[in-house]
Coordinates of N, CA and C in Angstrom, one line a residue:
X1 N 118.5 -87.5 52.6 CA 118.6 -88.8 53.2 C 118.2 -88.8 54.7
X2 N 117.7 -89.7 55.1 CA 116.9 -90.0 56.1 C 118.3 -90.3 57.2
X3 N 118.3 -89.9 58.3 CA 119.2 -90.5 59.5 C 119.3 -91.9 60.0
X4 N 117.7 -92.4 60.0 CA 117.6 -93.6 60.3 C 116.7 -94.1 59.5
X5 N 116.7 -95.3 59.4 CA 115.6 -96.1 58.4 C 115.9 -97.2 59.0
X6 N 114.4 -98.0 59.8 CA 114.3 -99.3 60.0 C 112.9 -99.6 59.1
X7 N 113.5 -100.8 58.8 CA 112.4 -101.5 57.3 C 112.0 -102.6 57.5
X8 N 111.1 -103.0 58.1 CA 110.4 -104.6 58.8 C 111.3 -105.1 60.0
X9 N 111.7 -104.6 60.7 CA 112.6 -105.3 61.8 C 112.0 -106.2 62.7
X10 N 112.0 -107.5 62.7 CA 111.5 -108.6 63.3 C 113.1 -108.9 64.0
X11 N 112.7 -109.3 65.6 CA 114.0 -110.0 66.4 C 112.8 -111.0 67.9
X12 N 113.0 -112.0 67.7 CA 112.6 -112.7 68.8 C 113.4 -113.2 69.9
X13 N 113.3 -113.2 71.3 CA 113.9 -113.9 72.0 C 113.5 -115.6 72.0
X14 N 114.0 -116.7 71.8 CA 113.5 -117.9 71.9 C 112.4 -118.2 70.9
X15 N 111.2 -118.1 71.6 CA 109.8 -118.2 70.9 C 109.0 -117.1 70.6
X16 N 109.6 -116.0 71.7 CA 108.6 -114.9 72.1 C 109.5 -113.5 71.5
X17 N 107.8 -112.9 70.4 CA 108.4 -111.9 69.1 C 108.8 -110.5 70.7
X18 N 110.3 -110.2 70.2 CA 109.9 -108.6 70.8 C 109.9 -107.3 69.5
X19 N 109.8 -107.6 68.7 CA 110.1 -106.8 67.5 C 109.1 -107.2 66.5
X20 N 107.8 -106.8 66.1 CA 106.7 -108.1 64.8 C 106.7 -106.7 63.3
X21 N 108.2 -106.7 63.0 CA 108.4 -106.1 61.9 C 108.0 -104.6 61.8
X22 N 108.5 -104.0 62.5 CA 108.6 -102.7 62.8 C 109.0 -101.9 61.2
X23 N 108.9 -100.6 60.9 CA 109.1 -99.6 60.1 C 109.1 -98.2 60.4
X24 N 110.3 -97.5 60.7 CA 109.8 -96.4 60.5 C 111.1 -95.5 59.8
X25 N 110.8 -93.6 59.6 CA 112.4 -93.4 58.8 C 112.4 -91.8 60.2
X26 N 113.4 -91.5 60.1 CA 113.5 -90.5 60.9 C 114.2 -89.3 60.2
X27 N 114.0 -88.3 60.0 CA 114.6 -87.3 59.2 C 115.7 -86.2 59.4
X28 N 116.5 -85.5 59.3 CA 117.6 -84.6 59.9 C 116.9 -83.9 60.7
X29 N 117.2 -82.8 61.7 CA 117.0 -82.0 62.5 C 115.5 -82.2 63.8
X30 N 115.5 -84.1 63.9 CA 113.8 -83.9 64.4 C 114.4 -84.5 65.7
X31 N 114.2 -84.4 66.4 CA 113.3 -85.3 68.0 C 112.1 -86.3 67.9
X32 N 112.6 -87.3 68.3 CA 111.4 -88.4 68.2 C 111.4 -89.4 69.4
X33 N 110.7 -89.4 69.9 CA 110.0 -90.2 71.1 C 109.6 -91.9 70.7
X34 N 110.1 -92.9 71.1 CA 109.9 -93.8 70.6 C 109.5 -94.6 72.3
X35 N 107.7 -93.8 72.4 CA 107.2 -94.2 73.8 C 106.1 -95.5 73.9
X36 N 106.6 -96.2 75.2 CA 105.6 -97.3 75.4 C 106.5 -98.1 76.8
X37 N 105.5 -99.1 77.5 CA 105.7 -99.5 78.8 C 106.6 -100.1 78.8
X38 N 107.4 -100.5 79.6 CA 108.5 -101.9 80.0 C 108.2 -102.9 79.1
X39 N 109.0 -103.7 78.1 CA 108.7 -104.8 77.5 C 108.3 -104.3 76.2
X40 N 108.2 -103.3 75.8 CA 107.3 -103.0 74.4 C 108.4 -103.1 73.4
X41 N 109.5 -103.3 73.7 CA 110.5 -103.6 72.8 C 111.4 -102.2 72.4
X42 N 111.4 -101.2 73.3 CA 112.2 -99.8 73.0 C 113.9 -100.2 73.2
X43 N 114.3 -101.1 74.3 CA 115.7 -101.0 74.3 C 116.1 -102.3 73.7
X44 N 115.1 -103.0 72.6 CA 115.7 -104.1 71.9 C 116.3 -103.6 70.6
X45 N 115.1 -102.3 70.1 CA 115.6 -101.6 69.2 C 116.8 -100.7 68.8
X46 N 116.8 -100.1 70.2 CA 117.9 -99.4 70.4 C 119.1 -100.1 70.3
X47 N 119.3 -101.5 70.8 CA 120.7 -102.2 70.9 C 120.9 -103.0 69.5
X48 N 119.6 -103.3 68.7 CA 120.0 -103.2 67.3 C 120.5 -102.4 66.6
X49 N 120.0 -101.4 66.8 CA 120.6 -100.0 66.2 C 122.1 -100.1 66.1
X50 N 122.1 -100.0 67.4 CA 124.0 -99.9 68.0 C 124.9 -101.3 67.7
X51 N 124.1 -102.0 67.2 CA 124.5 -103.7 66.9 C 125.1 -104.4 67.8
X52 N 124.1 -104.0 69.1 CA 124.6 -104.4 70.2 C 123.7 -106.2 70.1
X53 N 123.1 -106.2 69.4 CA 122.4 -107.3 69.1 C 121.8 -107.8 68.1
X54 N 122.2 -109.3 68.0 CA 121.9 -109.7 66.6 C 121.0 -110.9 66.2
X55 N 121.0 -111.8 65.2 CA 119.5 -112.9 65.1 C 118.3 -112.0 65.0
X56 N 117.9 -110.7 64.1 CA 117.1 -110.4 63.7 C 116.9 -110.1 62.5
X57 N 115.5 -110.2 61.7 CA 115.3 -109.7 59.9 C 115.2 -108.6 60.0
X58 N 114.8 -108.0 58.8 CA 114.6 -106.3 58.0 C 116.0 -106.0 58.4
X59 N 115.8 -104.4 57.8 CA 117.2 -103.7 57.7 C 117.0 -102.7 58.2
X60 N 118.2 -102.1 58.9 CA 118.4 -100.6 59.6 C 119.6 -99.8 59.3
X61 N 119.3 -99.0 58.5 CA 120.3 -97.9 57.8 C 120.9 -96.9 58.6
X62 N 122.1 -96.6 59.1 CA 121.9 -95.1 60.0 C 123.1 -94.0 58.6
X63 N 122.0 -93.1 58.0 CA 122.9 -92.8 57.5 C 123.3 -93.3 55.9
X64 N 122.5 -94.3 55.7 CA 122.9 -95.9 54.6 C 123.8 -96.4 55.2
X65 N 124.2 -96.4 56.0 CA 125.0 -98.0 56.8 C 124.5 -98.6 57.3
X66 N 124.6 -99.7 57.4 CA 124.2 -100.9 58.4 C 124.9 -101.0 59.9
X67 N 124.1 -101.2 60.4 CA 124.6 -101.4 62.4 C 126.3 -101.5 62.3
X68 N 126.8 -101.0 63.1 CA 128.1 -101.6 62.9 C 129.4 -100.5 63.3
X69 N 130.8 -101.0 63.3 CA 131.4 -100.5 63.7 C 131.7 -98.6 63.2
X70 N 131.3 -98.6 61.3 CA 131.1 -97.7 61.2 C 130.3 -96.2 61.0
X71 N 128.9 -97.1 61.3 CA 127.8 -96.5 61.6 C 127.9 -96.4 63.4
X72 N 128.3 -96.6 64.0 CA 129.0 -96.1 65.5 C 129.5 -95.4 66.3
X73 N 130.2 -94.8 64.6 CA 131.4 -93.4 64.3 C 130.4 -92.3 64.8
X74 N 129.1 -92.3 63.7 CA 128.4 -91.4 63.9 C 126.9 -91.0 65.0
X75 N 127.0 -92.2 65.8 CA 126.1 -92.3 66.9 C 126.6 -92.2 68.2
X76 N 125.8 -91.1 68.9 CA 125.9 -90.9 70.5 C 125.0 -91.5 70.9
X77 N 125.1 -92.5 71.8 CA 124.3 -93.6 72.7 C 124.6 -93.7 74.0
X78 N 123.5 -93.3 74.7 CA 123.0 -93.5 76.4 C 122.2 -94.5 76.7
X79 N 122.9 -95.4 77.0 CA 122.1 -97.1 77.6 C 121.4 -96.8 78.8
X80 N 120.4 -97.5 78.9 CA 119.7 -97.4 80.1 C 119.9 -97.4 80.9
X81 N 121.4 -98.8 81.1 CA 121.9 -98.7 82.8 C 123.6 -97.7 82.6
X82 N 124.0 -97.7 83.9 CA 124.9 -96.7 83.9 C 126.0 -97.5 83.1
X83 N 126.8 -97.0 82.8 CA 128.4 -97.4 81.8 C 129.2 -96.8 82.1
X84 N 129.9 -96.1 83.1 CA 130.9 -95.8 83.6 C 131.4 -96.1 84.3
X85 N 133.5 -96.8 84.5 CA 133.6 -97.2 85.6 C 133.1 -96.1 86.8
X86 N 133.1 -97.1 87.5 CA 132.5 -96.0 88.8 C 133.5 -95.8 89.5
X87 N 134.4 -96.6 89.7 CA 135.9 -95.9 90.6 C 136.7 -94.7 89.6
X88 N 136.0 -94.5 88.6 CA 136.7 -92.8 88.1 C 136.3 -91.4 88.5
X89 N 137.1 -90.9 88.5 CA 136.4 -89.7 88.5 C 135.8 -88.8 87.4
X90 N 134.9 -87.7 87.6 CA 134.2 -87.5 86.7 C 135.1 -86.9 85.8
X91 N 136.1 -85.8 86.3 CA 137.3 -84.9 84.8 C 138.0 -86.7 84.2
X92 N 138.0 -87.6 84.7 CA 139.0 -89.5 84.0 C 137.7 -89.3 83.2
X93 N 136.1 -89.4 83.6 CA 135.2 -90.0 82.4 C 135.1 -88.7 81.1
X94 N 135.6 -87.8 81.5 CA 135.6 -86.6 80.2 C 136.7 -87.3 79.6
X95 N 138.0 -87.6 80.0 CA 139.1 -87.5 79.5 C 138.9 -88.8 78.2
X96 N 138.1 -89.6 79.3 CA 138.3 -91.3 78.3 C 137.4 -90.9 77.1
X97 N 136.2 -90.4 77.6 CA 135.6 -89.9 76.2 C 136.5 -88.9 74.9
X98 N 137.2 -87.9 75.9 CA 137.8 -87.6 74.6 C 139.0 -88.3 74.1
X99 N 139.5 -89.3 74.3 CA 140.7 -90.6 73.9 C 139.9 -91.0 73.0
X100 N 138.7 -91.2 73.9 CA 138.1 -92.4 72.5 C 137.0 -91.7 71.4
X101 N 136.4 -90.7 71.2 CA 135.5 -89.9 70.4 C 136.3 -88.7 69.9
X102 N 136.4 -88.7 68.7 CA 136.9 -87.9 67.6 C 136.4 -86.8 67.4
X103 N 135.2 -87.0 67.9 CA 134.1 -85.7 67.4 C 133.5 -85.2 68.8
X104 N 134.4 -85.7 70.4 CA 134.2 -85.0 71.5 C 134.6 -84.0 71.1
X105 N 133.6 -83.1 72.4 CA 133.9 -81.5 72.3 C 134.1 -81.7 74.1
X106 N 135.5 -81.8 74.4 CA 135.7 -81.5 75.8 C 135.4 -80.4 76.3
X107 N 135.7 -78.6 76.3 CA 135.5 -77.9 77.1 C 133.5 -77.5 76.6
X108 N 132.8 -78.1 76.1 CA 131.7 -78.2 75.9 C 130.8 -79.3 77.2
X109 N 131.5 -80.5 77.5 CA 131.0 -81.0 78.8 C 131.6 -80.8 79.5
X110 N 132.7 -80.2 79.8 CA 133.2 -79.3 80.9 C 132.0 -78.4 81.6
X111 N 131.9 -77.3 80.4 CA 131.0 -76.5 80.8 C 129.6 -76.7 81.1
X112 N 129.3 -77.8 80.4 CA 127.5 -78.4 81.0 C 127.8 -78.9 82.1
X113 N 128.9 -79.7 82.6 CA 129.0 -80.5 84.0 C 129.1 -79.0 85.0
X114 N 130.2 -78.7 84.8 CA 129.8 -77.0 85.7 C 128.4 -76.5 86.1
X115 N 127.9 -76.2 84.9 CA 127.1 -75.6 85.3 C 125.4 -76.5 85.8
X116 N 125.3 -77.8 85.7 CA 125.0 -78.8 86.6 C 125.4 -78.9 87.7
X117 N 126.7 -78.3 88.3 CA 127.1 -78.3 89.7 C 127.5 -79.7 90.1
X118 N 128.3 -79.9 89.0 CA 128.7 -81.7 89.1 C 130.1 -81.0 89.6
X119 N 130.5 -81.6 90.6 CA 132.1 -81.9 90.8 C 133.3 -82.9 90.0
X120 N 134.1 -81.8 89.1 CA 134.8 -82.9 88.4 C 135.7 -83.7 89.2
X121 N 135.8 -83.5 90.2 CA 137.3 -84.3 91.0 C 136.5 -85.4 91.7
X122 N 135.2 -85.4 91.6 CA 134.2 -86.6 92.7 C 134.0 -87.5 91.9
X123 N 134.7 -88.9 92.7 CA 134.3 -90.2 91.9 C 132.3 -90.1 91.3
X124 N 132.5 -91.4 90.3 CA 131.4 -91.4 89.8 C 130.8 -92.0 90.9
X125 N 131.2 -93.7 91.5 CA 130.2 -94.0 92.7 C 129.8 -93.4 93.5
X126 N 130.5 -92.1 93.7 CA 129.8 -91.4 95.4 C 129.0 -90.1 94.6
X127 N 128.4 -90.1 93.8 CA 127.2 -89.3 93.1 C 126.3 -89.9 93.0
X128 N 125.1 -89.4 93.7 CA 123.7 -89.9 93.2 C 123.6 -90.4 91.7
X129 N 122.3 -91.2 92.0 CA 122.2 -92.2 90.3 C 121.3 -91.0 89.6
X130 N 121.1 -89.5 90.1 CA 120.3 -88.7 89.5 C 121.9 -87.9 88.5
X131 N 122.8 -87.6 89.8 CA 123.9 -86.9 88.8 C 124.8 -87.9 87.8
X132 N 124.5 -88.8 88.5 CA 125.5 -89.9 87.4 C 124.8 -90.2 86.3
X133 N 123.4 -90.0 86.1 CA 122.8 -90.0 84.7 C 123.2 -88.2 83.9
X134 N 123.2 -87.3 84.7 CA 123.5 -86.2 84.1 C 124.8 -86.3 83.6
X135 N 125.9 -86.6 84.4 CA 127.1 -86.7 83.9 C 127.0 -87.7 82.3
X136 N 126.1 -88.6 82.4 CA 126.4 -89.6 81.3 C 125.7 -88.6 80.2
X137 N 124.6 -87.9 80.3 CA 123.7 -87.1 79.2 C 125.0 -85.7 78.9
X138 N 126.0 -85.6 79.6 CA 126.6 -84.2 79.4 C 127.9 -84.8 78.6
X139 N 128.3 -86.0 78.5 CA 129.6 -86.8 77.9 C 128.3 -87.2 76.5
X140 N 127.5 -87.6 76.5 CA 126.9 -87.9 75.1 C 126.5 -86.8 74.3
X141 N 126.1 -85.6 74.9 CA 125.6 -84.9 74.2 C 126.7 -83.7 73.4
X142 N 127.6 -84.0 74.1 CA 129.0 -83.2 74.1 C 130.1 -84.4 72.8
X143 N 129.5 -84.8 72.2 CA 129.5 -85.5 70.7 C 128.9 -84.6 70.0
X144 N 129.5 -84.6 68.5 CA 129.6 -83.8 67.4 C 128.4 -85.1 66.3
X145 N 128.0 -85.9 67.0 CA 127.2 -87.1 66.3 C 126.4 -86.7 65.2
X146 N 125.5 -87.3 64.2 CA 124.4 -87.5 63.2 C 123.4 -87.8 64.1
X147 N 123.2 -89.0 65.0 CA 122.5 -89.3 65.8 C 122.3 -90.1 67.0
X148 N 121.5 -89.2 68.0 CA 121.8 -89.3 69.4 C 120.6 -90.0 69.7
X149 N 121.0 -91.4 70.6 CA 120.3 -92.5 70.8 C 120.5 -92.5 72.1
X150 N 119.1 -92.3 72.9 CA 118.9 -91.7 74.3 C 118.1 -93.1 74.7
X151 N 118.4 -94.0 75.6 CA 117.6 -94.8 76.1 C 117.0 -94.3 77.7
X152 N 115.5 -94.2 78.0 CA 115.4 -93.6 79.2 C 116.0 -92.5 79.6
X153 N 116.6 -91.4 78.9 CA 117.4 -90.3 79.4 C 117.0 -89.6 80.5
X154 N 115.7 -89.9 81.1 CA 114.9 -88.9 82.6 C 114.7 -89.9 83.8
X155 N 114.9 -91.4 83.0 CA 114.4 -91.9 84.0 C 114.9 -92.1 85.5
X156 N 115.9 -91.6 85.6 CA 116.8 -92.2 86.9 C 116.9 -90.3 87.6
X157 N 115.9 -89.4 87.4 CA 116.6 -87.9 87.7 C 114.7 -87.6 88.3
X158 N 115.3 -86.8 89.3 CA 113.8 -86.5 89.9 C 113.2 -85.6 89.1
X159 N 111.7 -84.6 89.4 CA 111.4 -84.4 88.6 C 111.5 -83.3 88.4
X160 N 112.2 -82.3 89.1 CA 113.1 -80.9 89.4 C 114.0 -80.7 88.1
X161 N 114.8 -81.9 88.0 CA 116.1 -81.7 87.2 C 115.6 -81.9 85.9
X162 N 114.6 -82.6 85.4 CA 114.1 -83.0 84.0 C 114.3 -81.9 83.1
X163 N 113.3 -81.0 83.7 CA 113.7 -79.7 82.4 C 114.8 -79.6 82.2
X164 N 116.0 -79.0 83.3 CA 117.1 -78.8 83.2 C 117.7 -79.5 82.1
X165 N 117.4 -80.6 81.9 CA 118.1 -81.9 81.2 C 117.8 -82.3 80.0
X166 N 116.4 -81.6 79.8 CA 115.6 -81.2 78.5 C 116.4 -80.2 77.6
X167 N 116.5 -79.0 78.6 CA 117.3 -78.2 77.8 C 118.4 -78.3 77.9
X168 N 119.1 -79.1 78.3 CA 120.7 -79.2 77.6 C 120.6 -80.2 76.5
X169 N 119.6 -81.0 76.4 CA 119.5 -82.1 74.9 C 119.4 -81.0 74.3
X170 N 118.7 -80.1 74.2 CA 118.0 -79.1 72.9 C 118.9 -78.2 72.7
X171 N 120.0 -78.2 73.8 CA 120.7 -76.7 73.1 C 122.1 -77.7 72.8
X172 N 121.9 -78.7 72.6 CA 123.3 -79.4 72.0 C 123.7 -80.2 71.2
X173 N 122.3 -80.2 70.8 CA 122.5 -81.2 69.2 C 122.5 -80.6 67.9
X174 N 123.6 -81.0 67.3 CA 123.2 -80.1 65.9 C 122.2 -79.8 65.3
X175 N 122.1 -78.8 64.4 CA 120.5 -78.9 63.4 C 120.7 -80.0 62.6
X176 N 121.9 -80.2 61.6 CA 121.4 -81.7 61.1 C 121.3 -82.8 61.3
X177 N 121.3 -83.2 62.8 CA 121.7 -84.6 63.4 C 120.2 -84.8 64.3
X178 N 119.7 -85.9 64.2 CA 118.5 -86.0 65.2 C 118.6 -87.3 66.2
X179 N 117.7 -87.0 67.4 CA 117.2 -87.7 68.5 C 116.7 -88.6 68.7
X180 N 117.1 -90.1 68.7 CA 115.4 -90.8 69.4 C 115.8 -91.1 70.8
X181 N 114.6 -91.2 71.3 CA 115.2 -91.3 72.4 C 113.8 -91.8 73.1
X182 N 114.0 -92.6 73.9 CA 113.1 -94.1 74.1 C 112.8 -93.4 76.1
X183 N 111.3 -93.8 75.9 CA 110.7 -93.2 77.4 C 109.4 -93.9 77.6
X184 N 109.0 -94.0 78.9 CA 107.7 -94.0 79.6 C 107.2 -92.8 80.2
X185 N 107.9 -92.0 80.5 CA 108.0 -90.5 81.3 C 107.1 -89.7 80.1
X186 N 105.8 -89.5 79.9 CA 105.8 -88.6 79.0 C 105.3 -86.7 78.8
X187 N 104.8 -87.1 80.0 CA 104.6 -85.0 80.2 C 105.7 -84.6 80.5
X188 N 107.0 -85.0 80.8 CA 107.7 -84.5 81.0 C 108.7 -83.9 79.4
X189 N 108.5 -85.2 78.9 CA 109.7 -85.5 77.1 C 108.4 -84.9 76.4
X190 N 106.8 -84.5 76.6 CA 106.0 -84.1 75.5 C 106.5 -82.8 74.9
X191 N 106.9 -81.9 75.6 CA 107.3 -80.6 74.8 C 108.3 -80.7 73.7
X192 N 109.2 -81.8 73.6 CA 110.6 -81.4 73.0 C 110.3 -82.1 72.1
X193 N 109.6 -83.6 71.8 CA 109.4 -84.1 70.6 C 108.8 -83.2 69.2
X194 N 109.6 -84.4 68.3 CA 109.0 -83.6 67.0 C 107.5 -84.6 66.6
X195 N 108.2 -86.3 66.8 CA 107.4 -87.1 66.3 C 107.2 -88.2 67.5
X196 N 106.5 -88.6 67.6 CA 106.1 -89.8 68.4 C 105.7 -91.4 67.8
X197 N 106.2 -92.1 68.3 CA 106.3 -93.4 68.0 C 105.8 -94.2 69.1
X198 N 104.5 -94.6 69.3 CA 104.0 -95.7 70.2 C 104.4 -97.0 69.6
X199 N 104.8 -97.6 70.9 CA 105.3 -99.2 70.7 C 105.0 -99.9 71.7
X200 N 104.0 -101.1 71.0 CA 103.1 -101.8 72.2 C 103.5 -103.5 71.9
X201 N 104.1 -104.1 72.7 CA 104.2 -105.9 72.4 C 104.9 -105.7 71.0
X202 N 106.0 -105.0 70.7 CA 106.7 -105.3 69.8 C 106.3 -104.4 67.9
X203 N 104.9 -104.0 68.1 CA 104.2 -103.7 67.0 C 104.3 -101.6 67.1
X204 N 104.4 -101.3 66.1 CA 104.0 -99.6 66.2 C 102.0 -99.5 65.9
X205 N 101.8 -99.1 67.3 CA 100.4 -98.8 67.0 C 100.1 -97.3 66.7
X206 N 101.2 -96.4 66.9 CA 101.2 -94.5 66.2 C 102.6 -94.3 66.0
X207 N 102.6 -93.5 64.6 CA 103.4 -93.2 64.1 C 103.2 -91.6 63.5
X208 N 103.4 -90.7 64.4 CA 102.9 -89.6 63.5 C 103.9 -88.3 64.0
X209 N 103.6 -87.3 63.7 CA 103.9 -85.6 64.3 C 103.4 -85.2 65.5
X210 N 103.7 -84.9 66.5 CA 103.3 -84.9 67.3 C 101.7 -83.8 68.0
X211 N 102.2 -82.4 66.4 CA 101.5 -82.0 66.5 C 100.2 -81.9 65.7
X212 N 100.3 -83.0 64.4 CA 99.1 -84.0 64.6 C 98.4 -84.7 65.1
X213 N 99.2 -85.4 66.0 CA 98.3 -86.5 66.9 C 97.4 -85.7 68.4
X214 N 98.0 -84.5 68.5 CA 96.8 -83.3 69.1 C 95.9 -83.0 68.6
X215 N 96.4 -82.9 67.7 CA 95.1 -82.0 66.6 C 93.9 -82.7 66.5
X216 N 94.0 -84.2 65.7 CA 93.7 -85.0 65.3 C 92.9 -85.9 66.4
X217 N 93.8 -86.2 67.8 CA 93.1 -86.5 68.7 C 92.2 -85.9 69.9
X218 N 92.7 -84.1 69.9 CA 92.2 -83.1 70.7 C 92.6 -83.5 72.3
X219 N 93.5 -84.3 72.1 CA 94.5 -84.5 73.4 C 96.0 -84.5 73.4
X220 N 96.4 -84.2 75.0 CA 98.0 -84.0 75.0 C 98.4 -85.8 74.3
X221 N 99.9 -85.7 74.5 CA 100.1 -87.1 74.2 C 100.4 -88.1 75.5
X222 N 100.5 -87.1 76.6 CA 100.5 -87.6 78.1 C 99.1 -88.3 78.3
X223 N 97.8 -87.8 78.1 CA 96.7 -88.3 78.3 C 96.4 -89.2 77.2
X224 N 96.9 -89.5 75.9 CA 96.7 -90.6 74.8 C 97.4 -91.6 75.4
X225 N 98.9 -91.4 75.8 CA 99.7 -92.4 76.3 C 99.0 -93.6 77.4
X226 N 98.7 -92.5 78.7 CA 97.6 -92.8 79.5 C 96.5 -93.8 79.1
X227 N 95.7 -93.6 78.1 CA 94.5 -94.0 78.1 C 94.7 -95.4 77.0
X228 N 96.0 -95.1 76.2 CA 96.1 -96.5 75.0 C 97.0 -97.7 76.2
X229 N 97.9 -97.6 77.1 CA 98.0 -98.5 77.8 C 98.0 -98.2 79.8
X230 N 96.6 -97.9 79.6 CA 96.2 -98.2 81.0 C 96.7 -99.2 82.0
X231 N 96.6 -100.1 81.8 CA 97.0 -101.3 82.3 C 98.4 -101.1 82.5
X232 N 99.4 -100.7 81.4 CA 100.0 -101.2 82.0 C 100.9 -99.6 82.5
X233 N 100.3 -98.8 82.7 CA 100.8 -97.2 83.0 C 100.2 -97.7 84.6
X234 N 99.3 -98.3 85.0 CA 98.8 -98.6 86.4 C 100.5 -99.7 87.0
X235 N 100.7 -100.5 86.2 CA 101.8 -101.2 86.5 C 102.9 -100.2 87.2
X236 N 103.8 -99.4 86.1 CA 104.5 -98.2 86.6 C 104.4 -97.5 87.8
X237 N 103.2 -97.0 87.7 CA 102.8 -96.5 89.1 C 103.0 -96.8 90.4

């Protein structure tokens, strides 16, 4: 069985499509990159997923469930913006995680925040927005989940820390549970994907392996990314 399965997913805002019937299935043990600019519709998808939002067609399976409180059980999710009170401290944001997740592994983000050189006793507000995204990647990944739904997970950390941050995703997800995880950053996320998913104005324009779309294109996916939205990779910049 497939982890995820989205099957025509159409969602508009008002008049304007951000979703024009999407498809794709994602399989146990993979990493998948679901890359494209600001607006292409990555964190509309993602908050469907999570049923963080609703007024859209097609269907999305996580698991064979539908979005929802029970299919939630088995999803670790990193929102784009921060979610932590910020007047806690970082050992209160382990603690509440393990109150509320069943399948936390406390002395597991213990030890990743350690060895990140995060201070457990320092509120979250007086940490840079580079450690307060690590702290948030070391409470999600420190879930026992099926699947880990990473929105922008590099984008708020300089470019020092990325690897670092890379390999704590890779050394902490189960083999049968998989990744998407939604970026514009992409030489940095190219090594770790399994598959890649371009999303342009709501439509998938690539859908493949990642180590097909090299082969096949005789380029990295940093320089395809590059070259399919110019325009708006100059925006970013």
């Amino acid at each position: 069985m497939s982890i995820l399965e989205v099957k025509n997913l159409v969602k508009f805002y008002g008049n304007s499509p951000a979703l024009r019937g999407i498809s794709f299935d994602v399989p146990p043990g993979k990493i998948v990159g679901v890359l494209g600019p600001n607006g292409s519709g990555k964190t509309t998808l993602i908050k469907i997923i999570m049923s963080l939002l609703s007024g859209h067609s097609g269907e999305v399976l996580i698991k064979g469930l539908p979005p929802g409180t029970e299919a939630n059980k088995i999803i670790s999710y990193l929102p784009d913006v921060g979610h932590l009170p910020p007047w806690f401290k970082v050992f209160e944001a382990i603690n509440l995680f393990a109150d509320y997740y069943t399948d936390f592994d406390k002395p597991r983000a213990e030890q990743m925040l350690t060895s990140m050189k995060i201070p457990l006793d320092k509120k979250i507000k007086k940490l840079s927005r580079g450690m307060q995204e690590k702290v948030q990647i070391a409470l999600v990944m420190s879930r026992r989940a099926s699947l880990y739904l990473l929105d922008e997970p590099i984008g708020a950390v300089d470019p020092a820390s990325r690897e670092f941050i890379l390999d704590t995703i890779l050394r902490n997800f189960p083999e049968d549970a998989s990744i998407v995880l939604s970026t514009h950053i992409i030489a940095d996320i190219e090594p770790v994907l399994d598959i890649a998913i371009f999303l342009k104005d709501g439509e998938i324009i690539l859908n493949d392996e990642v180590d097909n779309i090299r082969e096949e294109k005789n380029t990295s996916l940093d320089s395809l990314f590059r070259e399919m939205f110019r325009n708006e990779w100059d925006i970013l910049q």
